[in-house]
């Protein structure tokens, strides 16, 4: 992703950042919508990024449990009650990998059903047909063992008939259905009404566990994550990204009986030298303090994101492009394809990636930094204000008109 191959040209090099802005080595300022691919809900320099010396002076990693990690676990459970028990990891990849292992240990089964275009991290099983920047169409040439792929079913997102076709193959062997409840890794894709409910029913019917990967959505879509809005309860959930306020910490958790499979109570081992390190735990507590104290921040971000989406819609309409502009809370996205919003990776694969590459560079020339891949989305933060959004909407208007004049779109 950082090499920027999907859009070509020189990769963006960042030398410093503050608030909603990133700066290149020439000191040029960009309004940043990459936001480190999601964690920076408060921009680059959050208000709680202070007194770090005092935090560090307590020691940053102990190798033993701490009162703070228990307090953090309880705070998370308060907001996401389905995480009856949870365990910390350092990265989102580890959290999902661990959740899958627990599901396998609990069910005594191997097979996993996931969805094309969803991204769950960089471990073997997750990479097959993944979205985001994963480019692993051929498992055997990508270092993914054939045996791993043999236990995997990859279904079309938002398509319960396709799920059923795969379930027929994995009968009696399915340990887990793994899904992003709102997908942010093939652009922003909402689930169709009934899709997640359908997965819940199928998990119950087959004895498999339902795992929601909320690494992007928890805290992005509110303190309760996607599951609070959708009102479907998973057996296991993974969270990460925003929770550390920019520092690496993630977690997985869920039903107490399932989590009891974990060592030391049960036979399933997970671990990590830096997992739940006190420094990152302290930052996570600050993140929750801030969001609990300032609930209006979500309304503010939603308002700004709406303003941006409306601005893009106006240009798209004026140019007769027919692109669908989508927005959920602080996520904004549109693709270079006329017609309804993306429902699955099949739609996403029909985007005009060449147009996105030209758009990316036209925006960079105008002082706006977008992710260098059409699979990603624009993330706003509490640091993005009306002026930044108005500037960005103007830049998008100019960039799309330039592309139209050049015949790119
Ligand atoms: C939904 C989802 N799950 C898991 C991950 C992996 O998290 P990490 O990059 O922290 O390993 C990502 C990362 O982008 C993600 O978007």
mmCIF file of C-alpha atoms and ligand atoms in Angstrom:
data_model
loop_
_atom_site.group_PDB
_atom_site.id
_atom_site.type_symbol
_atom_site.label_atom_id
_atom_site.label_comp_id
_atom_site.label_asym_id
_atom_site.label_seq_id
_atom_site.Cartn_x
_atom_site.Cartn_y
_atom_site.Cartn_z
ATOM 1 C CA UNK A 1 0.000 0.000 0.000
ATOM 2 C CA UNK A 2 2.706 2.448 0.992
ATOM 3 C CA UNK A 3 4.529 1.876 -2.307
ATOM 4 C CA UNK A 4 1.449 3.293 -4.039
ATOM 5 C CA UNK A 5 1.678 0.865 -6.994
ATOM 6 C CA UNK A 6 -2.053 0.871 -7.573
ATOM 7 C CA UNK A 7 -2.003 4.554 -8.437
ATOM 8 C CA UNK A 8 1.544 4.743 -9.799
ATOM 9 C CA UNK A 9 3.944 7.650 -9.460
ATOM 10 C CA UNK A 10 6.070 8.452 -6.454
ATOM 11 C CA UNK A 11 4.687 7.193 -3.145
ATOM 12 C CA UNK A 12 3.607 9.839 -0.663
ATOM 13 C CA UNK A 13 6.288 10.432 1.956
ATOM 14 C CA UNK A 14 5.086 11.906 5.230
ATOM 15 C CA UNK A 15 7.551 13.740 7.464
ATOM 16 C CA UNK A 16 5.142 15.060 10.063
ATOM 17 C CA UNK A 17 1.464 15.445 10.744
ATOM 18 C CA UNK A 18 -0.881 17.393 12.970
ATOM 19 C CA UNK A 19 -4.650 17.554 13.326
ATOM 20 C CA UNK A 20 -6.168 16.669 9.941
ATOM 21 C CA UNK A 21 -2.974 17.497 8.024
ATOM 22 C CA UNK A 22 0.008 15.536 6.711
ATOM 23 C CA UNK A 23 3.181 17.238 5.444
ATOM 24 C CA UNK A 24 5.555 16.044 2.720
ATOM 25 C CA UNK A 25 9.354 16.545 2.781
ATOM 26 C CA UNK A 26 8.959 19.909 0.973
ATOM 27 C CA UNK A 27 6.766 21.165 3.812
ATOM 28 C CA UNK A 28 3.627 21.044 1.647
ATOM 29 C CA UNK A 29 0.421 20.527 3.620
ATOM 30 C CA UNK A 30 -2.314 18.040 2.688
ATOM 31 C CA UNK A 31 -5.756 17.491 4.177
ATOM 32 C CA UNK A 32 -5.386 13.825 5.098
ATOM 33 C CA UNK A 33 -8.236 11.342 4.586
ATOM 34 C CA UNK A 34 -6.076 8.241 4.965
ATOM 35 C CA UNK A 35 -5.886 8.778 8.739
ATOM 36 C CA UNK A 36 -3.450 5.856 8.966
ATOM 37 C CA UNK A 37 -6.188 3.591 7.490
ATOM 38 C CA UNK A 38 -8.615 4.201 10.307
ATOM 39 C CA UNK A 39 -7.108 4.513 13.777
ATOM 40 C CA UNK A 40 -6.954 8.300 13.927
ATOM 41 C CA UNK A 41 -10.511 9.201 14.926
ATOM 42 C CA UNK A 42 -9.166 12.375 16.554
ATOM 43 C CA UNK A 43 -6.707 13.332 13.820
ATOM 44 C CA UNK A 44 -2.936 13.091 14.076
ATOM 45 C CA UNK A 45 -2.524 14.925 17.360
ATOM 46 C CA UNK A 46 -5.406 13.948 19.632
ATOM 47 C CA UNK A 47 -6.123 16.049 22.722
ATOM 48 C CA UNK A 48 -5.110 13.184 25.003
ATOM 49 C CA UNK A 49 -1.653 12.879 23.431
ATOM 50 C CA UNK A 50 -0.076 14.603 26.442
ATOM 51 C CA UNK A 51 1.833 13.676 29.601
ATOM 52 C CA UNK A 52 3.284 10.748 27.700
ATOM 53 C CA UNK A 53 6.508 11.051 29.689
ATOM 54 C CA UNK A 54 4.542 10.355 32.867
ATOM 55 C CA UNK A 55 2.994 7.277 31.234
ATOM 56 C CA UNK A 56 6.367 6.054 30.018
ATOM 57 C CA UNK A 57 7.956 6.722 33.406
ATOM 58 C CA UNK A 58 5.725 4.002 34.907
ATOM 59 C CA UNK A 59 7.362 1.540 32.502
ATOM 60 C CA UNK A 60 5.798 0.622 29.173
ATOM 61 C CA UNK A 61 5.552 -3.175 29.287
ATOM 62 C CA UNK A 62 5.622 -5.436 32.359
ATOM 63 C CA UNK A 63 4.823 -8.984 31.346
ATOM 64 C CA UNK A 64 2.312 -9.225 34.184
ATOM 65 C CA UNK A 65 -1.314 -8.237 34.482
ATOM 66 C CA UNK A 66 -2.257 -4.706 35.507
ATOM 67 C CA UNK A 67 -5.313 -3.068 37.104
ATOM 68 C CA UNK A 68 -5.642 -0.884 34.022
ATOM 69 C CA UNK A 69 -6.069 -3.818 31.637
ATOM 70 C CA UNK A 70 -8.907 -5.153 33.781
ATOM 71 C CA UNK A 71 -10.473 -1.669 33.892
ATOM 72 C CA UNK A 72 -10.175 -1.382 30.093
ATOM 73 C CA UNK A 73 -11.728 -4.808 29.537
ATOM 74 C CA UNK A 74 -14.651 -3.835 31.772
ATOM 75 C CA UNK A 75 -15.112 -0.538 29.946
ATOM 76 C CA UNK A 76 -15.151 -2.306 26.576
ATOM 77 C CA UNK A 77 -17.689 -4.834 27.864
ATOM 78 C CA UNK A 78 -19.895 -1.986 29.046
ATOM 79 C CA UNK A 79 -20.118 -0.697 25.478
ATOM 80 C CA UNK A 80 -20.060 -4.065 23.682
ATOM 81 C CA UNK A 81 -21.931 -6.428 26.023
ATOM 82 C CA UNK A 82 -21.490 -9.406 23.685
ATOM 83 C CA UNK A 83 -17.776 -9.341 24.641
ATOM 84 C CA UNK A 84 -18.421 -11.047 27.959
ATOM 85 C CA UNK A 85 -14.762 -11.983 28.222
ATOM 86 C CA UNK A 86 -11.941 -10.585 26.186
ATOM 87 C CA UNK A 87 -8.232 -10.708 25.620
ATOM 88 C CA UNK A 88 -5.845 -8.067 24.317
ATOM 89 C CA UNK A 89 -3.493 -8.423 21.371
ATOM 90 C CA UNK A 90 -1.115 -5.991 19.712
ATOM 91 C CA UNK A 91 -2.605 -5.898 16.219
ATOM 92 C CA UNK A 92 -5.928 -6.506 14.560
ATOM 93 C CA UNK A 93 -4.472 -9.407 12.561
ATOM 94 C CA UNK A 94 -3.624 -11.236 15.777
ATOM 95 C CA UNK A 95 -7.051 -10.516 17.233
ATOM 96 C CA UNK A 96 -8.844 -12.087 14.254
ATOM 97 C CA UNK A 97 -6.405 -14.987 14.006
ATOM 98 C CA UNK A 98 -6.960 -15.699 17.701
ATOM 99 C CA UNK A 99 -10.743 -15.449 17.419
ATOM 100 C CA UNK A 100 -10.690 -18.001 14.594
ATOM 101 C CA UNK A 101 -8.488 -20.333 16.654
ATOM 102 C CA UNK A 102 -10.821 -20.087 19.652
ATOM 103 C CA UNK A 103 -13.804 -20.813 17.405
ATOM 104 C CA UNK A 104 -12.039 -23.889 16.039
ATOM 105 C CA UNK A 105 -11.036 -25.086 19.491
ATOM 106 C CA UNK A 106 -14.553 -24.555 20.871
ATOM 107 C CA UNK A 107 -16.358 -26.287 18.009
ATOM 108 C CA UNK A 108 -13.724 -28.941 17.345
ATOM 109 C CA UNK A 109 -14.058 -28.123 13.631
ATOM 110 C CA UNK A 110 -11.720 -26.638 11.023
ATOM 111 C CA UNK A 111 -13.629 -24.944 8.225
ATOM 112 C CA UNK A 112 -14.177 -21.178 8.081
ATOM 113 C CA UNK A 113 -16.504 -19.198 5.834
ATOM 114 C CA UNK A 114 -15.469 -15.669 4.974
ATOM 115 C CA UNK A 115 -16.344 -13.090 2.317
ATOM 116 C CA UNK A 116 -14.458 -11.848 -0.707
ATOM 117 C CA UNK A 117 -13.403 -8.227 -0.386
ATOM 118 C CA UNK A 118 -13.415 -8.336 3.422
ATOM 119 C CA UNK A 119 -10.000 -7.867 5.000
ATOM 120 C CA UNK A 120 -9.103 -9.408 8.339
ATOM 121 C CA UNK A 121 -5.345 -8.952 8.535
ATOM 122 C CA UNK A 122 -2.302 -10.613 7.061
ATOM 123 C CA UNK A 123 -2.431 -14.138 8.466
ATOM 124 C CA UNK A 124 -2.715 -17.075 6.046
ATOM 125 C CA UNK A 125 -6.407 -17.857 6.232
ATOM 126 C CA UNK A 126 -7.516 -14.232 6.018
ATOM 127 C CA UNK A 127 -5.716 -13.414 2.794
ATOM 128 C CA UNK A 128 -7.580 -15.557 0.312
ATOM 129 C CA UNK A 129 -9.632 -13.234 -1.903
ATOM 130 C CA UNK A 130 -9.248 -10.390 0.600
ATOM 131 C CA UNK A 131 -9.919 -6.718 -0.009
ATOM 132 C CA UNK A 132 -7.822 -3.713 1.055
ATOM 133 C CA UNK A 133 -4.274 -4.010 -0.257
ATOM 134 C CA UNK A 134 -4.046 -7.802 -0.148
ATOM 135 C CA UNK A 135 -3.059 -9.073 -3.592
ATOM 136 C CA UNK A 136 -3.089 -12.831 -3.177
ATOM 137 C CA UNK A 137 -5.224 -14.310 -5.941
ATOM 138 C CA UNK A 138 -3.068 -17.470 -6.040
ATOM 139 C CA UNK A 139 -2.614 -18.953 -2.578
ATOM 140 C CA UNK A 140 0.142 -21.319 -3.653
ATOM 141 C CA UNK A 141 2.232 -18.491 -5.109
ATOM 142 C CA UNK A 142 1.587 -16.214 -2.130
ATOM 143 C CA UNK A 143 3.025 -18.408 0.599
ATOM 144 C CA UNK A 144 -0.362 -19.583 1.810
ATOM 145 C CA UNK A 145 -0.387 -23.354 2.398
ATOM 146 C CA UNK A 146 -2.891 -25.282 0.260
ATOM 147 C CA UNK A 147 -4.147 -26.991 3.412
ATOM 148 C CA UNK A 148 -5.190 -23.613 4.813
ATOM 149 C CA UNK A 149 -7.200 -22.770 1.729
ATOM 150 C CA UNK A 150 -8.765 -26.222 1.657
ATOM 151 C CA UNK A 151 -10.520 -25.408 4.940
ATOM 152 C CA UNK A 152 -11.789 -22.103 3.682
ATOM 153 C CA UNK A 153 -14.994 -21.116 1.924
ATOM 154 C CA UNK A 154 -15.139 -17.627 0.423
ATOM 155 C CA UNK A 155 -18.647 -16.385 -0.313
ATOM 156 C CA UNK A 156 -19.997 -13.270 -2.012
ATOM 157 C CA UNK A 157 -20.777 -10.456 0.459
ATOM 158 C CA UNK A 158 -24.479 -9.660 0.769
ATOM 159 C CA UNK A 159 -25.475 -12.911 -0.958
ATOM 160 C CA UNK A 160 -27.121 -15.500 1.285
ATOM 161 C CA UNK A 161 -27.713 -17.870 -1.667
ATOM 162 C CA UNK A 162 -23.972 -17.982 -2.253
ATOM 163 C CA UNK A 163 -23.463 -18.549 1.476
ATOM 164 C CA UNK A 164 -25.841 -21.511 1.278
ATOM 165 C CA UNK A 165 -23.958 -22.977 -1.687
ATOM 166 C CA UNK A 166 -20.753 -22.897 0.369
ATOM 167 C CA UNK A 167 -22.452 -24.229 3.481
ATOM 168 C CA UNK A 168 -23.533 -27.280 1.507
ATOM 169 C CA UNK A 169 -19.827 -28.039 0.987
ATOM 170 C CA UNK A 170 -18.759 -27.476 4.585
ATOM 171 C CA UNK A 171 -21.599 -29.383 6.214
ATOM 172 C CA UNK A 172 -20.654 -30.519 9.716
ATOM 173 C CA UNK A 173 -17.174 -29.009 9.419
ATOM 174 C CA UNK A 174 -17.844 -25.291 9.823
ATOM 175 C CA UNK A 175 -16.225 -23.647 12.867
ATOM 176 C CA UNK A 176 -16.939 -20.003 12.101
ATOM 177 C CA UNK A 177 -18.492 -17.448 9.808
ATOM 178 C CA UNK A 178 -16.174 -14.439 9.760
ATOM 179 C CA UNK A 179 -17.506 -11.116 8.489
ATOM 180 C CA UNK A 180 -17.061 -7.361 8.550
ATOM 181 C CA UNK A 181 -20.569 -6.231 9.617
ATOM 182 C CA UNK A 182 -20.022 -3.019 7.656
ATOM 183 C CA UNK A 183 -17.209 -3.455 5.177
ATOM 184 C CA UNK A 184 -14.501 -0.836 4.780
ATOM 185 C CA UNK A 185 -12.052 -2.786 2.662
ATOM 186 C CA UNK A 186 -13.696 -2.792 -0.788
ATOM 187 C CA UNK A 187 -14.786 0.773 -0.404
ATOM 188 C CA UNK A 188 -17.570 1.369 2.098
ATOM 189 C CA UNK A 189 -20.184 -1.370 1.763
ATOM 190 C CA UNK A 190 -23.296 -1.635 3.893
ATOM 191 C CA UNK A 191 -24.926 -4.992 4.431
ATOM 192 C CA UNK A 192 -28.329 -5.476 2.845
ATOM 193 C CA UNK A 193 -31.257 -5.816 5.273
ATOM 194 C CA UNK A 194 -31.431 -9.391 6.527
ATOM 195 C CA UNK A 195 -27.890 -10.378 5.511
ATOM 196 C CA UNK A 196 -26.335 -10.413 8.990
ATOM 197 C CA UNK A 197 -29.535 -11.846 10.472
ATOM 198 C CA UNK A 198 -29.259 -14.573 7.842
ATOM 199 C CA UNK A 199 -25.675 -15.297 8.863
ATOM 200 C CA UNK A 200 -26.756 -15.488 12.517
ATOM 201 C CA UNK A 201 -29.459 -18.031 11.632
ATOM 202 C CA UNK A 202 -27.076 -20.092 9.542
ATOM 203 C CA UNK A 203 -24.402 -20.097 12.252
ATOM 204 C CA UNK A 204 -27.009 -21.326 14.751
ATOM 205 C CA UNK A 205 -28.323 -23.951 12.352
ATOM 206 C CA UNK A 206 -24.870 -25.367 11.590
ATOM 207 C CA UNK A 207 -23.367 -25.042 15.093
ATOM 208 C CA UNK A 208 -20.733 -22.597 13.835
ATOM 209 C CA UNK A 209 -19.782 -19.378 15.628
ATOM 210 C CA UNK A 210 -20.449 -15.952 14.145
ATOM 211 C CA UNK A 211 -17.427 -13.619 14.330
ATOM 212 C CA UNK A 212 -17.845 -9.893 13.688
ATOM 213 C CA UNK A 213 -14.628 -8.181 12.704
ATOM 214 C CA UNK A 214 -15.161 -4.676 14.108
ATOM 215 C CA UNK A 215 -11.530 -3.598 13.826
ATOM 216 C CA UNK A 216 -12.635 -0.635 11.684
ATOM 217 C CA UNK A 217 -16.188 -0.170 12.920
ATOM 218 C CA UNK A 218 -15.837 -0.214 16.704
ATOM 219 C CA UNK A 219 -15.639 3.423 17.833
ATOM 220 C CA UNK A 220 -15.847 4.587 14.185
ATOM 221 C CA UNK A 221 -19.596 3.900 14.160
ATOM 222 C CA UNK A 222 -20.089 4.743 17.838
ATOM 223 C CA UNK A 223 -19.234 3.301 21.237
ATOM 224 C CA UNK A 224 -21.327 0.199 20.571
ATOM 225 C CA UNK A 225 -19.802 -0.467 17.143
ATOM 226 C CA UNK A 226 -21.737 -1.867 14.203
ATOM 227 C CA UNK A 227 -23.435 -4.530 16.330
ATOM 228 C CA UNK A 228 -25.276 -1.927 18.406
ATOM 229 C CA UNK A 229 -26.850 -0.492 15.248
ATOM 230 C CA UNK A 230 -27.608 -3.734 13.499
ATOM 231 C CA UNK A 231 -28.836 -5.525 16.597
ATOM 232 C CA UNK A 232 -27.377 -8.859 15.595
ATOM 233 C CA UNK A 233 -25.268 -10.395 18.336
ATOM 234 C CA UNK A 234 -22.123 -12.253 17.280
ATOM 235 C CA UNK A 235 -20.480 -15.007 19.337
ATOM 236 C CA UNK A 236 -17.077 -13.366 19.023
ATOM 237 C CA UNK A 237 -15.956 -9.839 18.135
ATOM 238 C CA UNK A 238 -12.614 -8.319 17.226
ATOM 239 C CA UNK A 239 -11.776 -4.658 17.866
ATOM 240 C CA UNK A 240 -8.651 -2.578 17.250
ATOM 241 C CA UNK A 241 -7.453 0.462 15.274
ATOM 242 C CA UNK A 242 -9.130 3.478 16.995
ATOM 243 C CA UNK A 243 -9.062 1.960 20.470
ATOM 244 C CA UNK A 244 -5.347 2.671 20.977
ATOM 245 C CA UNK A 245 -5.554 6.316 19.926
ATOM 246 C CA UNK A 246 -2.785 5.633 17.403
ATOM 247 C CA UNK A 247 -0.910 3.077 19.513
ATOM 248 C CA UNK A 248 -0.993 -0.632 18.714
ATOM 249 C CA UNK A 249 -3.588 -2.502 20.718
ATOM 250 C CA UNK A 250 -6.505 -4.708 19.672
ATOM 251 C CA UNK A 251 -8.714 -7.298 21.343
ATOM 252 C CA UNK A 252 -10.943 -10.270 20.703
ATOM 253 C CA UNK A 253 -13.707 -11.520 22.920
ATOM 254 C CA UNK A 254 -17.210 -12.865 23.181
ATOM 255 C CA UNK A 255 -19.302 -15.534 24.870
ATOM 256 C CA UNK A 256 -17.834 -16.522 28.216
ATOM 257 C CA UNK A 257 -18.249 -20.251 27.477
ATOM 258 C CA UNK A 258 -16.383 -19.863 24.182
ATOM 259 C CA UNK A 259 -13.600 -17.747 25.693
ATOM 260 C CA UNK A 260 -13.199 -20.351 28.458
ATOM 261 C CA UNK A 261 -11.562 -22.492 25.766
ATOM 262 C CA UNK A 262 -8.534 -20.205 26.066
ATOM 263 C CA UNK A 263 -5.521 -21.106 28.175
ATOM 264 C CA UNK A 264 -5.037 -21.179 31.118
ATOM 265 C CA UNK A 265 -8.634 -22.397 31.625
ATOM 266 C CA UNK A 266 -8.732 -24.334 28.380
ATOM 267 C CA UNK A 267 -6.422 -25.870 25.778
ATOM 268 C CA UNK A 268 -6.320 -23.015 23.234
ATOM 269 C CA UNK A 269 -3.216 -20.837 23.473
ATOM 270 C CA UNK A 270 -2.799 -17.258 22.331
ATOM 271 C CA UNK A 271 -0.161 -14.846 23.568
ATOM 272 C CA UNK A 272 1.992 -11.840 22.765
ATOM 273 C CA UNK A 273 4.940 -10.112 24.436
ATOM 274 C CA UNK A 274 3.399 -6.696 23.894
ATOM 275 C CA UNK A 275 -0.259 -7.764 24.110
ATOM 276 C CA UNK A 276 -2.129 -5.349 26.376
ATOM 277 C CA UNK A 277 1.028 -3.387 27.139
ATOM 278 C CA UNK A 278 0.331 -0.793 29.858
ATOM 279 C CA UNK A 279 1.256 2.164 27.676
ATOM 280 C CA UNK A 280 -1.235 1.269 24.940
ATOM 281 C CA UNK A 281 -3.855 0.297 27.546
ATOM 282 C CA UNK A 282 -3.499 3.752 29.139
ATOM 283 C CA UNK A 283 -4.018 5.355 25.728
ATOM 284 C CA UNK A 284 -7.097 3.203 25.132
ATOM 285 C CA UNK A 285 -8.555 4.355 28.462
ATOM 286 C CA UNK A 286 -7.970 7.948 27.392
ATOM 287 C CA UNK A 287 -9.743 7.281 24.079
ATOM 288 C CA UNK A 288 -12.801 5.942 25.917
ATOM 289 C CA UNK A 289 -12.714 8.786 28.483
ATOM 290 C CA UNK A 290 -12.737 11.270 25.647
ATOM 291 C CA UNK A 291 -15.564 9.656 23.676
ATOM 292 C CA UNK A 292 -17.734 9.072 26.741
ATOM 293 C CA UNK A 293 -17.282 12.696 27.847
ATOM 294 C CA UNK A 294 -17.895 14.189 24.409
ATOM 295 C CA UNK A 295 -20.685 12.210 22.715
ATOM 296 C CA UNK A 296 -21.414 15.187 20.438
ATOM 297 C CA UNK A 297 -18.173 14.406 18.575
ATOM 298 C CA UNK A 298 -20.000 11.731 16.595
ATOM 299 C CA UNK A 299 -22.738 14.159 15.559
ATOM 300 C CA UNK A 300 -20.096 16.684 14.511
ATOM 301 C CA UNK A 301 -18.142 14.167 12.419
ATOM 302 C CA UNK A 302 -21.347 12.906 10.835
ATOM 303 C CA UNK A 303 -22.327 16.470 9.931
ATOM 304 C CA UNK A 304 -18.938 17.175 8.317
ATOM 305 C CA UNK A 305 -18.935 13.868 6.443
ATOM 306 C CA UNK A 306 -22.473 14.532 5.205
ATOM 307 C CA UNK A 307 -21.367 17.958 3.980
ATOM 308 C CA UNK A 308 -18.497 16.373 2.057
ATOM 309 C CA UNK A 309 -20.697 13.628 0.588
ATOM 310 C CA UNK A 310 -23.314 16.203 -0.474
ATOM 311 C CA UNK A 311 -20.591 18.297 -2.118
ATOM 312 C CA UNK A 312 -19.364 15.288 -4.110
ATOM 313 C CA UNK A 313 -22.952 14.376 -5.062
ATOM 314 C CA UNK A 314 -23.477 17.864 -6.504
ATOM 315 C CA UNK A 315 -20.421 17.565 -8.761
ATOM 316 C CA UNK A 316 -21.285 13.997 -9.765
ATOM 317 C CA UNK A 317 -24.806 15.132 -10.686
ATOM 318 C CA UNK A 318 -23.620 18.185 -12.609
ATOM 319 C CA UNK A 319 -21.206 16.084 -14.625
ATOM 320 C CA UNK A 320 -23.823 13.356 -15.188
ATOM 321 C CA UNK A 321 -21.441 10.676 -13.894
ATOM 322 C CA UNK A 322 -24.009 8.493 -12.116
ATOM 323 C CA UNK A 323 -21.586 7.453 -9.349
ATOM 324 C CA UNK A 324 -23.101 6.478 -5.995
ATOM 325 C CA UNK A 325 -21.662 8.541 -3.131
ATOM 326 C CA UNK A 326 -21.951 6.734 0.197
ATOM 327 C CA UNK A 327 -21.447 8.004 3.735
ATOM 328 C CA UNK A 328 -21.799 6.369 7.129
ATOM 329 C CA UNK A 329 -20.771 8.410 10.162
ATOM 330 C CA UNK A 330 -17.223 9.657 9.456
ATOM 331 C CA UNK A 331 -16.620 7.436 6.395
ATOM 332 C CA UNK A 332 -17.162 8.814 2.881
ATOM 333 C CA UNK A 333 -16.670 6.937 -0.364
ATOM 334 C CA UNK A 334 -17.523 6.834 -4.049
ATOM 335 C CA UNK A 335 -16.304 4.642 -6.844
ATOM 336 C CA UNK A 336 -15.635 5.270 -10.518
ATOM 337 C CA UNK A 337 -18.583 3.195 -11.671
ATOM 338 C CA UNK A 338 -22.084 4.396 -12.501
ATOM 339 C CA UNK A 339 -25.012 2.684 -10.812
ATOM 340 C CA UNK A 340 -26.016 1.600 -7.324
ATOM 341 C CA UNK A 341 -23.542 1.425 -4.427
ATOM 342 C CA UNK A 342 -21.188 -1.535 -4.152
ATOM 343 C CA UNK A 343 -22.773 -4.674 -2.706
ATOM 344 C CA UNK A 344 -19.959 -7.171 -3.198
ATOM 345 C CA UNK A 345 -16.387 -7.533 -4.426
ATOM 346 C CA UNK A 346 -17.758 -8.411 -7.870
ATOM 347 C CA UNK A 347 -19.133 -4.851 -8.145
ATOM 348 C CA UNK A 348 -15.937 -3.386 -6.765
ATOM 349 C CA UNK A 349 -13.833 -5.223 -9.365
ATOM 350 C CA UNK A 350 -15.743 -3.374 -12.098
ATOM 351 C CA UNK A 351 -14.529 0.042 -10.888
ATOM 352 C CA UNK A 352 -12.385 2.077 -13.218
ATOM 353 C CA UNK A 353 -9.090 1.837 -11.330
ATOM 354 C CA UNK A 354 -7.298 3.868 -13.983
ATOM 355 C CA UNK A 355 -9.688 6.743 -13.293
ATOM 356 C CA UNK A 356 -9.101 6.400 -9.553
ATOM 357 C CA UNK A 357 -5.338 6.598 -10.074
ATOM 358 C CA UNK A 358 -5.726 9.806 -12.108
ATOM 359 C CA UNK A 359 -8.100 11.189 -9.467
ATOM 360 C CA UNK A 360 -5.680 10.349 -6.654
ATOM 361 C CA UNK A 361 -2.918 12.375 -8.331
ATOM 362 C CA UNK A 362 -5.231 15.251 -9.279
ATOM 363 C CA UNK A 363 -6.255 15.470 -5.612
ATOM 364 C CA UNK A 364 -2.681 15.255 -4.368
ATOM 365 C CA UNK A 365 -1.774 18.150 -6.664
ATOM 366 C CA UNK A 366 -4.610 20.089 -5.010
ATOM 367 C CA UNK A 367 -3.383 19.404 -1.460
ATOM 368 C CA UNK A 368 -5.661 16.517 -0.484
ATOM 369 C CA UNK A 369 -4.262 13.126 0.457
ATOM 370 C CA UNK A 370 -6.406 10.113 -0.448
ATOM 371 C CA UNK A 371 -5.581 6.437 0.038
ATOM 372 C CA UNK A 372 -3.555 5.091 -2.899
ATOM 373 C CA UNK A 373 -6.056 2.326 -3.647
ATOM 374 C CA UNK A 374 -9.668 2.320 -4.798
ATOM 375 C CA UNK A 375 -10.381 -0.400 -2.199
ATOM 376 C CA UNK A 376 -9.972 2.087 0.636
ATOM 377 C CA UNK A 377 -12.284 4.826 1.911
ATOM 378 C CA UNK A 378 -12.012 8.428 3.114
ATOM 379 C CA UNK A 379 -11.843 8.648 6.901
ATOM 380 C CA UNK A 380 -12.737 11.938 8.574
ATOM 381 C CA UNK A 381 -11.794 12.738 12.158
ATOM 382 C CA UNK A 382 -12.814 15.139 14.901
ATOM 383 C CA UNK A 383 -9.944 17.328 13.679
ATOM 384 C CA UNK A 384 -11.500 17.848 10.214
ATOM 385 C CA UNK A 385 -13.473 21.092 10.274
ATOM 386 C CA UNK A 386 -15.888 22.834 7.928
ATOM 387 C CA UNK A 387 -13.067 24.671 6.180
ATOM 388 C CA UNK A 388 -11.168 21.468 5.457
ATOM 389 C CA UNK A 389 -14.290 19.840 4.125
ATOM 390 C CA UNK A 390 -15.211 22.829 1.928
ATOM 391 C CA UNK A 391 -11.628 22.893 0.601
ATOM 392 C CA UNK A 392 -11.827 19.158 -0.146
ATOM 393 C CA UNK A 393 -15.225 19.363 -1.866
ATOM 394 C CA UNK A 394 -13.813 22.146 -4.084
ATOM 395 C CA UNK A 395 -10.740 20.066 -4.850
ATOM 396 C CA UNK A 396 -12.891 17.059 -5.771
ATOM 397 C CA UNK A 397 -15.020 19.266 -8.013
ATOM 398 C CA UNK A 398 -11.890 20.565 -9.749
ATOM 399 C CA UNK A 399 -10.307 17.129 -10.057
ATOM 400 C CA UNK A 400 -13.419 15.477 -11.519
ATOM 401 C CA UNK A 401 -13.876 18.302 -14.033
ATOM 402 C CA UNK A 402 -10.214 17.996 -15.042
ATOM 403 C CA UNK A 403 -10.635 14.233 -15.546
ATOM 404 C CA UNK A 404 -13.761 14.842 -17.613
ATOM 405 C CA UNK A 405 -11.957 17.410 -19.811
ATOM 406 C CA UNK A 406 -9.118 14.958 -20.391
ATOM 407 C CA UNK A 407 -11.611 12.236 -21.316
ATOM 408 C CA UNK A 408 -10.517 9.982 -18.411
ATOM 409 C CA UNK A 409 -14.102 9.750 -17.135
HETATM 410 C C1 LIG B 1 -11.554 -5.116 9.269
HETATM 411 C C2 LIG B 1 -10.104 -5.331 9.572
HETATM 412 N N1 LIG B 1 -9.728 -6.390 10.298
HETATM 413 C C3 LIG B 1 -8.444 -6.616 10.619
HETATM 414 C C4 LIG B 1 -7.443 -5.758 10.200
HETATM 415 C C5 LIG B 1 -6.022 -6.035 10.570
HETATM 416 O O1 LIG B 1 -5.603 -5.148 11.545
HETATM 417 P P1 LIG B 1 -4.033 -4.806 11.704
HETATM 418 O O2 LIG B 1 -3.611 -4.054 10.489
HETATM 419 O O3 LIG B 1 -3.977 -4.000 12.971
HETATM 420 O O4 LIG B 1 -3.321 -6.110 11.837
HETATM 421 C C6 LIG B 1 -7.782 -4.648 9.430
HETATM 422 C C7 LIG B 1 -6.740 -3.714 8.960
HETATM 423 O O5 LIG B 1 -6.926 -2.891 8.115
HETATM 424 C C8 LIG B 1 -9.149 -4.424 9.105
HETATM 425 O O6 LIG B 1 -9.534 -3.376 8.351
#
